[in-house]
């Protein structure tokens, strides 16, 4: 069966390999964007411009193949890199792929900038928030933008997170007569500029990158804390996050979220996962949202309500952290353990003896292996010209793993 997917770079037809060009010449049907088809005005075959749903074009290709004709899809760059190659192969596994340099390769070549350490992100039809954290943690990033998520918007969002240490390059309309590849010394300069479509953004870190975990002092959350005591201290957060064992694409319930400190750090550990911060106190809600925005935890969702009722309808978690219970601890633990995925972790932080006894009795009754810790940390604080150790309130952590099926 003759079906091909031909990638075309910024040089168009002139950049095709001899093998790819031969496949185009022998094809009796060409399917591609108007600018791709325009490179073959002399081609005698049927030319079908890409417009509307791709499914209709795949149906047309299948019909032509049944007629015994050879079909070539014309695509941009490498068809298997954010391109139509995946969809074509799903329908036609026998399709042959002929890649060309991608837009980012062309851009790096123009800039004479090595790209072997680069990470790649696409914002085509995707929310910007989902990649902001990863951009902030990457020394070299390539961002495929779209008319909604422009270089300006990306720069403004990163600046809103307090991040300024990036040099930027924007490649506009690569391969066209009005092509531009420009460099900017700062994100602020990008935010103030206008760009031609289509374009892609390259970010180079010029300062040390932030840590993904554990280096946020409590004060970073307390600045937006509605009242004292609604934060899990840093020492407890670090141990609790380790006990939770949340996978990078895992789902976490953070029950009794307070300022959102545990959930936010978990969201940074699980960039492809989801965190649900469950909090009943309306005064805390705007602070959780603002803290999540500042720290790039765009995969955190605020759940307004009191557990266990507020847990109804949430996706099954890989891990559950119970930091507050409002007097409903046993019910929360029961619902959480039932919803927890096999092999998932349940961690409870108990400040009061009553909650410690309730949690211990319930978890002991499950028969699951129980881990327990008391955290009694002391911090160095000034005392005139000297320093002393100031004890923090002791907190108990209890953890169990749900049996795998």
CSV table of C-alpha atoms in Angstrom, one decimal:
chain,number,residue,atom,x,y,z
A,1,UNK,CA,0.0,0.0,0.0
A,2,UNK,CA,1.5,3.4,-1.0
A,3,UNK,CA,0.9,6.0,1.7
A,4,UNK,CA,3.6,8.4,2.8
A,5,UNK,CA,4.0,11.3,5.2
A,6,UNK,CA,6.6,13.8,3.9
A,7,UNK,CA,8.0,16.4,6.3
A,8,UNK,CA,8.9,19.7,4.7
A,9,UNK,CA,11.3,22.2,6.4
A,10,UNK,CA,11.8,25.9,6.0
A,11,UNK,CA,13.5,25.3,2.6
A,12,UNK,CA,10.4,23.7,1.2
A,13,UNK,CA,10.8,21.5,-1.8
A,14,UNK,CA,14.5,22.4,-2.1
A,15,UNK,CA,15.1,20.8,1.3
A,16,UNK,CA,13.6,17.4,0.5
A,17,UNK,CA,15.8,14.4,0.3
A,18,UNK,CA,15.9,12.5,-3.0
A,19,UNK,CA,13.9,9.6,-1.4
A,20,UNK,CA,11.2,12.0,-0.1
A,21,UNK,CA,11.0,13.8,-3.4
A,22,UNK,CA,10.6,10.5,-5.3
A,23,UNK,CA,7.7,9.6,-3.1
A,24,UNK,CA,6.0,12.9,-3.8
A,25,UNK,CA,6.5,12.5,-7.5
A,26,UNK,CA,5.0,9.0,-7.6
A,27,UNK,CA,2.0,9.9,-5.4
A,28,UNK,CA,-1.3,10.4,-7.2
A,29,UNK,CA,-2.9,12.3,-4.3
A,30,UNK,CA,-1.2,15.1,-2.3
A,31,UNK,CA,-2.8,16.1,1.0
A,32,UNK,CA,-1.3,19.1,2.8
A,33,UNK,CA,-1.4,22.7,3.8
A,34,UNK,CA,-1.8,25.3,1.0
A,35,UNK,CA,1.8,26.5,1.5
A,36,UNK,CA,3.0,22.9,1.2
A,37,UNK,CA,1.0,22.2,-1.9
A,38,UNK,CA,2.2,25.5,-3.5
A,39,UNK,CA,5.7,24.0,-3.8
A,40,UNK,CA,4.4,21.5,-6.4
A,41,UNK,CA,2.4,23.5,-9.0
A,42,UNK,CA,3.4,21.1,-11.8
A,43,UNK,CA,2.4,18.0,-10.0
A,44,UNK,CA,-0.3,16.2,-12.1
A,45,UNK,CA,-2.0,14.5,-9.1
A,46,UNK,CA,-5.1,15.4,-7.1
A,47,UNK,CA,-4.3,18.1,-4.5
A,48,UNK,CA,-6.3,18.2,-1.3
A,49,UNK,CA,-5.7,21.2,1.0
A,50,UNK,CA,-5.9,20.5,4.8
A,51,UNK,CA,-8.9,22.2,6.2
A,52,UNK,CA,-11.5,21.1,8.7
A,53,UNK,CA,-11.3,17.9,10.8
A,54,UNK,CA,-8.3,15.6,10.0
A,55,UNK,CA,-10.6,12.6,10.2
A,56,UNK,CA,-12.3,13.5,6.9
A,57,UNK,CA,-8.9,13.7,5.2
A,58,UNK,CA,-8.0,10.3,6.5
A,59,UNK,CA,-11.2,8.9,5.2
A,60,UNK,CA,-10.4,10.4,1.8
A,61,UNK,CA,-7.0,8.9,1.9
A,62,UNK,CA,-8.4,5.5,2.7
A,63,UNK,CA,-10.9,5.8,-0.2
A,64,UNK,CA,-8.1,6.7,-2.7
A,65,UNK,CA,-5.9,3.8,-1.4
A,66,UNK,CA,-8.8,1.4,-2.1
A,67,UNK,CA,-8.8,2.7,-5.6
A,68,UNK,CA,-5.2,1.7,-5.9
A,69,UNK,CA,-3.7,5.2,-5.8
A,70,UNK,CA,-0.7,6.3,-3.8
A,71,UNK,CA,-1.2,9.1,-1.3
A,72,UNK,CA,1.3,11.5,0.2
A,73,UNK,CA,0.6,13.7,3.3
A,74,UNK,CA,2.7,16.8,3.3
A,75,UNK,CA,3.5,18.1,6.8
A,76,UNK,CA,5.8,20.6,8.5
A,77,UNK,CA,9.2,19.4,9.8
A,78,UNK,CA,9.2,16.0,11.5
A,79,UNK,CA,5.7,14.6,11.2
A,80,UNK,CA,6.2,12.6,14.4
A,81,UNK,CA,7.1,15.7,16.5
A,82,UNK,CA,3.8,17.4,17.3
A,83,UNK,CA,2.7,16.7,13.8
A,84,UNK,CA,0.1,14.6,11.9
A,85,UNK,CA,2.3,11.5,11.7
A,86,UNK,CA,0.8,10.0,14.9
A,87,UNK,CA,-2.8,10.3,13.6
A,88,UNK,CA,-1.8,8.9,10.1
A,89,UNK,CA,0.0,5.9,11.7
A,90,UNK,CA,-3.0,5.2,13.9
A,91,UNK,CA,-5.1,4.7,10.7
A,92,UNK,CA,-2.4,3.4,8.4
A,93,UNK,CA,0.3,1.6,10.4
A,94,UNK,CA,2.1,0.8,7.2
A,95,UNK,CA,2.7,4.4,6.3
A,96,UNK,CA,6.3,5.5,5.6
A,97,UNK,CA,7.6,8.6,7.3
A,98,UNK,CA,10.1,11.0,5.7
A,99,UNK,CA,11.1,13.6,8.3
A,100,UNK,CA,12.6,17.0,7.6
A,101,UNK,CA,14.3,19.5,10.1
A,102,UNK,CA,11.7,20.8,12.5
A,103,UNK,CA,11.0,24.5,13.1
A,104,UNK,CA,13.1,24.5,16.3
A,105,UNK,CA,16.1,22.9,14.5
A,106,UNK,CA,15.9,25.6,11.9
A,107,UNK,CA,15.7,28.3,14.6
A,108,UNK,CA,18.7,26.9,16.5
A,109,UNK,CA,20.6,26.8,13.2
A,110,UNK,CA,19.9,30.4,12.6
A,111,UNK,CA,21.0,31.3,16.1
A,112,UNK,CA,24.1,28.9,15.9
A,113,UNK,CA,23.0,27.6,19.3
A,114,UNK,CA,23.5,23.9,20.3
A,115,UNK,CA,20.2,22.3,21.4
A,116,UNK,CA,21.2,18.9,22.8
A,117,UNK,CA,20.2,20.0,26.3
A,118,UNK,CA,16.8,21.5,25.3
A,119,UNK,CA,13.4,20.5,26.5
A,120,UNK,CA,10.4,20.9,24.2
A,121,UNK,CA,6.9,22.1,24.9
A,122,UNK,CA,3.8,22.7,22.7
A,123,UNK,CA,1.0,25.1,23.6
A,124,UNK,CA,-1.1,24.3,20.6
A,125,UNK,CA,-4.6,24.0,22.0
A,126,UNK,CA,-3.2,23.5,25.5
A,127,UNK,CA,-3.4,25.6,28.6
A,128,UNK,CA,-0.3,27.7,29.3
A,129,UNK,CA,-0.4,26.9,33.0
A,130,UNK,CA,0.5,23.3,32.4
A,131,UNK,CA,4.0,24.1,31.2
A,132,UNK,CA,5.0,27.2,33.2
A,133,UNK,CA,6.5,25.2,36.1
A,134,UNK,CA,8.6,23.1,33.7
A,135,UNK,CA,9.8,26.2,31.8
A,136,UNK,CA,10.9,27.8,35.1
A,137,UNK,CA,13.0,24.6,35.9
A,138,UNK,CA,14.6,24.2,32.4
A,139,UNK,CA,18.0,25.6,31.5
A,140,UNK,CA,17.0,25.6,27.8
A,141,UNK,CA,13.4,25.4,26.5
A,142,UNK,CA,11.6,25.4,23.2
A,143,UNK,CA,8.0,26.5,23.2
A,144,UNK,CA,5.7,26.0,20.2
A,145,UNK,CA,3.3,28.9,20.7
A,146,UNK,CA,-0.1,29.5,19.2
A,147,UNK,CA,-2.3,32.7,18.6
A,148,UNK,CA,-3.7,32.3,22.1
A,149,UNK,CA,-0.4,31.5,24.0
A,150,UNK,CA,1.9,34.0,22.4
A,151,UNK,CA,5.6,34.7,23.4
A,152,UNK,CA,4.3,37.8,25.2
A,153,UNK,CA,1.8,35.9,27.3
A,154,UNK,CA,4.4,33.3,28.2
A,155,UNK,CA,6.9,36.0,29.3
A,156,UNK,CA,4.2,37.8,31.3
A,157,UNK,CA,3.2,34.6,33.1
A,158,UNK,CA,6.8,33.8,34.1
A,159,UNK,CA,7.3,37.4,35.2
A,160,UNK,CA,4.2,37.0,37.3
A,161,UNK,CA,5.8,34.1,39.1
A,162,UNK,CA,8.8,36.3,40.0
A,163,UNK,CA,11.1,34.8,37.4
A,164,UNK,CA,13.3,37.1,35.4
A,165,UNK,CA,16.5,35.2,34.8
A,166,UNK,CA,16.0,34.2,31.1
A,167,UNK,CA,17.3,35.3,27.8
A,168,UNK,CA,14.8,34.7,24.9
A,169,UNK,CA,14.8,34.2,21.2
A,170,UNK,CA,11.7,34.3,19.0
A,171,UNK,CA,11.7,32.8,15.5
A,172,UNK,CA,8.9,34.1,13.3
A,173,UNK,CA,7.6,32.8,10.0
A,174,UNK,CA,10.6,30.5,9.4
A,175,UNK,CA,11.1,29.9,5.7
A,176,UNK,CA,8.9,32.8,4.5
A,177,UNK,CA,10.1,36.0,2.9
A,178,UNK,CA,9.3,38.0,6.0
A,179,UNK,CA,11.2,35.5,8.3
A,180,UNK,CA,12.6,37.0,11.5
A,181,UNK,CA,14.8,35.5,14.3
A,182,UNK,CA,15.3,37.9,17.1
A,183,UNK,CA,17.0,37.7,20.5
A,184,UNK,CA,16.0,39.5,23.7
A,185,UNK,CA,18.0,40.1,26.8
A,186,UNK,CA,15.1,39.6,29.2
A,187,UNK,CA,11.5,38.4,29.5
A,188,UNK,CA,10.4,42.0,30.1
A,189,UNK,CA,11.6,42.8,26.6
A,190,UNK,CA,9.6,39.9,25.1
A,191,UNK,CA,6.5,41.0,27.0
A,192,UNK,CA,6.7,44.4,25.4
A,193,UNK,CA,7.1,43.2,21.8
A,194,UNK,CA,4.8,42.1,19.0
A,195,UNK,CA,5.4,39.0,16.9
A,196,UNK,CA,4.4,37.6,13.6
A,197,UNK,CA,2.5,34.3,13.4
A,198,UNK,CA,3.5,31.5,13.4
A,199,UNK,CA,6.4,31.6,15.8
A,200,UNK,CA,8.3,29.7,18.4
A,201,UNK,CA,10.0,30.8,21.6
A,202,UNK,CA,13.4,29.7,22.9
A,203,UNK,CA,14.3,30.4,26.5
A,204,UNK,CA,17.8,30.3,28.0
A,205,UNK,CA,18.2,30.5,31.8
A,206,UNK,CA,20.8,33.1,32.8
A,207,UNK,CA,20.5,32.5,36.6
A,208,UNK,CA,20.6,29.4,38.8
A,209,UNK,CA,17.3,27.6,38.4
A,210,UNK,CA,14.9,27.2,41.4
A,211,UNK,CA,14.5,24.0,43.3
A,212,UNK,CA,11.6,21.8,42.6
A,213,UNK,CA,11.1,20.9,46.2
A,214,UNK,CA,11.8,22.0,49.8
A,215,UNK,CA,13.5,25.4,49.6
A,216,UNK,CA,10.4,27.5,50.2
A,217,UNK,CA,10.5,29.0,53.7
A,218,UNK,CA,7.3,29.0,55.6
A,219,UNK,CA,7.2,32.7,55.3
A,220,UNK,CA,6.6,32.4,51.5
A,221,UNK,CA,3.2,30.9,52.3
A,222,UNK,CA,2.5,32.8,55.5
A,223,UNK,CA,2.5,36.1,53.7
A,224,UNK,CA,-0.8,35.0,52.3
A,225,UNK,CA,-2.1,33.0,55.3
A,226,UNK,CA,-5.5,34.1,56.6
A,227,UNK,CA,-4.7,33.2,60.1
A,228,UNK,CA,-1.9,31.6,62.1
A,229,UNK,CA,-1.5,27.8,62.2
A,230,UNK,CA,-2.8,26.9,58.7
A,231,UNK,CA,0.5,25.8,57.4
A,232,UNK,CA,2.3,22.5,57.5
A,233,UNK,CA,5.8,23.4,58.5
A,234,UNK,CA,8.7,22.9,56.1
A,235,UNK,CA,10.3,20.1,58.1
A,236,UNK,CA,7.0,18.2,58.2
A,237,UNK,CA,6.3,18.9,54.5
A,238,UNK,CA,9.5,17.4,53.4
A,239,UNK,CA,9.0,14.1,55.3
A,240,UNK,CA,5.3,14.0,54.4
A,241,UNK,CA,6.0,14.4,50.7
A,242,UNK,CA,8.6,11.6,50.9
A,243,UNK,CA,6.1,9.3,52.6
A,244,UNK,CA,3.4,10.1,50.1
A,245,UNK,CA,5.6,8.8,47.2
A,246,UNK,CA,3.5,10.6,44.6
A,247,UNK,CA,4.4,9.6,41.0
A,248,UNK,CA,5.1,12.3,38.5
A,249,UNK,CA,1.7,11.8,36.9
A,250,UNK,CA,-0.2,10.9,40.1
A,251,UNK,CA,-3.3,12.3,41.7
A,252,UNK,CA,-3.1,13.7,45.3
A,253,UNK,CA,-5.9,14.7,47.6
A,254,UNK,CA,-4.6,17.4,50.1
A,255,UNK,CA,-7.4,17.4,52.7
A,256,UNK,CA,-7.5,20.4,55.0
A,257,UNK,CA,-5.2,22.3,52.7
A,258,UNK,CA,-4.8,25.5,54.7
A,259,UNK,CA,-2.5,27.7,52.7
A,260,UNK,CA,-1.9,24.9,50.2
A,261,UNK,CA,1.7,24.4,51.1
A,262,UNK,CA,1.8,20.5,50.9
A,263,UNK,CA,-0.4,20.4,47.8
A,264,UNK,CA,1.7,23.1,46.0
A,265,UNK,CA,5.0,21.3,46.7
A,266,UNK,CA,3.4,18.0,45.6
A,267,UNK,CA,2.2,19.7,42.4
A,268,UNK,CA,5.8,20.7,41.6
A,269,UNK,CA,6.9,17.1,42.2
A,270,UNK,CA,4.2,15.7,40.0
A,271,UNK,CA,4.1,18.1,37.0
A,272,UNK,CA,2.0,15.7,34.9
A,273,UNK,CA,-0.3,14.9,37.7
A,274,UNK,CA,-3.2,16.5,39.5
A,275,UNK,CA,-3.5,17.9,43.0
A,276,UNK,CA,-6.9,18.6,44.7
A,277,UNK,CA,-6.6,21.0,47.6
A,278,UNK,CA,-9.7,20.4,49.7
A,279,UNK,CA,-10.4,23.3,52.2
A,280,UNK,CA,-13.6,24.3,54.0
A,281,UNK,CA,-12.5,27.7,55.2
A,282,UNK,CA,-13.6,30.4,52.7
A,283,UNK,CA,-10.9,32.8,54.0
A,284,UNK,CA,-8.3,30.3,52.9
A,285,UNK,CA,-9.5,29.9,49.3
A,286,UNK,CA,-8.0,33.0,47.7
A,287,UNK,CA,-4.7,32.4,49.4
A,288,UNK,CA,-4.5,28.8,48.1
A,289,UNK,CA,-5.2,30.1,44.6
A,290,UNK,CA,-2.7,32.9,44.8
A,291,UNK,CA,0.1,30.7,46.3
A,292,UNK,CA,-0.5,28.1,43.6
A,293,UNK,CA,-0.1,30.8,40.9
A,294,UNK,CA,3.1,32.3,42.5
A,295,UNK,CA,4.8,28.9,42.7
A,296,UNK,CA,3.7,27.6,39.3
A,297,UNK,CA,1.4,24.9,40.7
A,298,UNK,CA,-1.1,25.2,37.8
A,299,UNK,CA,-2.0,21.5,38.2
A,300,UNK,CA,-3.6,22.2,41.6
A,301,UNK,CA,-7.4,22.5,41.8
A,302,UNK,CA,-9.1,24.1,44.8
A,303,UNK,CA,-12.0,22.1,46.1
A,304,UNK,CA,-14.2,24.3,48.2
A,305,UNK,CA,-16.0,22.3,50.9
A,306,UNK,CA,-15.8,20.1,54.0
A,307,UNK,CA,-14.5,16.6,53.8
A,308,UNK,CA,-15.6,13.9,53.5
A,309,UNK,CA,-18.6,15.3,51.6
A,310,UNK,CA,-16.3,17.4,49.4
A,311,UNK,CA,-14.4,14.3,48.2
A,312,UNK,CA,-17.3,13.0,46.2
A,313,UNK,CA,-16.6,12.9,42.5
A,314,UNK,CA,-12.9,13.5,42.7
A,315,UNK,CA,-10.6,11.3,40.6
A,316,UNK,CA,-9.2,8.3,42.5
A,317,UNK,CA,-6.0,9.3,44.2
A,318,UNK,CA,-2.5,7.7,44.1
A,319,UNK,CA,-1.9,9.4,47.5
A,320,UNK,CA,-3.9,11.3,50.2
A,321,UNK,CA,-2.5,13.7,52.7
A,322,UNK,CA,-4.8,14.6,55.7
A,323,UNK,CA,-3.5,17.8,57.3
A,324,UNK,CA,-6.8,18.9,58.8
A,325,UNK,CA,-10.1,17.2,59.5
A,326,UNK,CA,-12.6,19.6,61.2
A,327,UNK,CA,-13.7,16.8,63.6
A,328,UNK,CA,-14.4,14.4,60.8
A,329,UNK,CA,-11.1,12.5,60.8
A,330,UNK,CA,-12.5,8.9,60.9
A,331,UNK,CA,-14.9,9.6,58.1
A,332,UNK,CA,-12.2,11.2,56.0
A,333,UNK,CA,-9.9,8.3,56.5
A,334,UNK,CA,-12.5,5.7,55.6
A,335,UNK,CA,-13.5,7.5,52.4
A,336,UNK,CA,-9.9,8.2,51.5
A,337,UNK,CA,-8.8,4.6,52.0
A,338,UNK,CA,-11.7,3.3,49.9
A,339,UNK,CA,-11.0,5.7,47.1
A,340,UNK,CA,-7.2,5.2,47.2
A,341,UNK,CA,-5.8,3.3,44.2
A,342,UNK,CA,-4.1,-0.1,45.0
A,343,UNK,CA,-0.6,0.6,46.1
A,344,UNK,CA,-1.4,4.2,47.0
A,345,UNK,CA,-0.3,5.9,50.1
A,346,UNK,CA,-2.3,7.6,52.9
A,347,UNK,CA,-0.5,10.0,55.2
A,348,UNK,CA,-2.0,11.7,58.3
A,349,UNK,CA,-0.5,14.6,60.1
A,350,UNK,CA,-1.8,14.8,63.7
A,351,UNK,CA,-1.1,17.8,66.0
A,352,UNK,CA,-3.6,16.9,68.8
A,353,UNK,CA,-3.5,13.8,70.9
A,354,UNK,CA,-7.2,13.2,70.0
A,355,UNK,CA,-6.5,13.1,66.3
A,356,UNK,CA,-3.4,11.0,66.8
A,357,UNK,CA,-5.4,8.4,68.8
A,358,UNK,CA,-8.3,8.4,66.3
A,359,UNK,CA,-6.0,8.0,63.3
A,360,UNK,CA,-3.9,5.3,65.0
A,361,UNK,CA,-6.9,3.3,66.1
A,362,UNK,CA,-8.5,3.5,62.6
A,363,UNK,CA,-5.4,2.6,60.7
A,364,UNK,CA,-4.4,-0.1,63.1
A,365,UNK,CA,-7.8,-1.7,62.6
A,366,UNK,CA,-7.3,-1.9,58.8
A,367,UNK,CA,-4.5,-4.4,59.3
A,368,UNK,CA,-2.2,-2.6,56.9
A,369,UNK,CA,1.5,-2.2,57.8
A,370,UNK,CA,1.6,1.1,59.7
A,371,UNK,CA,4.5,3.6,59.8
A,372,UNK,CA,4.6,6.3,62.4
A,373,UNK,CA,6.9,9.2,63.2
A,374,UNK,CA,7.0,12.1,65.6
A,375,UNK,CA,8.7,15.2,64.3
A,376,UNK,CA,10.2,17.5,66.9
A,377,UNK,CA,12.3,20.0,65.0
A,378,UNK,CA,14.2,23.0,66.5
A,379,UNK,CA,15.2,26.1,64.5
A,380,UNK,CA,18.1,28.4,65.0
A,381,UNK,CA,16.9,31.9,65.9
A,382,UNK,CA,18.8,35.0,67.0
A,383,UNK,CA,19.1,35.8,70.7
A,384,UNK,CA,20.7,39.3,70.9
A,385,UNK,CA,24.3,38.8,69.6
A,386,UNK,CA,23.9,35.0,69.9
A,387,UNK,CA,21.7,32.3,68.5
A,388,UNK,CA,19.6,29.6,70.2
A,389,UNK,CA,17.5,26.6,69.2
A,390,UNK,CA,13.8,27.3,69.3
A,391,UNK,CA,11.6,24.1,69.4
A,392,UNK,CA,8.6,23.7,67.1
A,393,UNK,CA,5.4,22.0,68.1
A,394,UNK,CA,5.7,18.2,67.8
A,395,UNK,CA,3.7,16.6,65.0
A,396,UNK,CA,3.0,12.9,64.4
A,397,UNK,CA,2.8,11.4,60.9
A,398,UNK,CA,1.1,8.1,60.3
A,399,UNK,CA,1.3,6.4,56.9
A,400,UNK,CA,-0.1,3.2,55.3
A,401,UNK,CA,0.0,1.7,51.8
A,402,UNK,CA,-3.2,0.2,50.4
A,403,UNK,CA,-2.7,-3.3,49.3
A,404,UNK,CA,-2.2,-3.9,45.6
A,405,UNK,CA,-4.8,-6.0,43.9
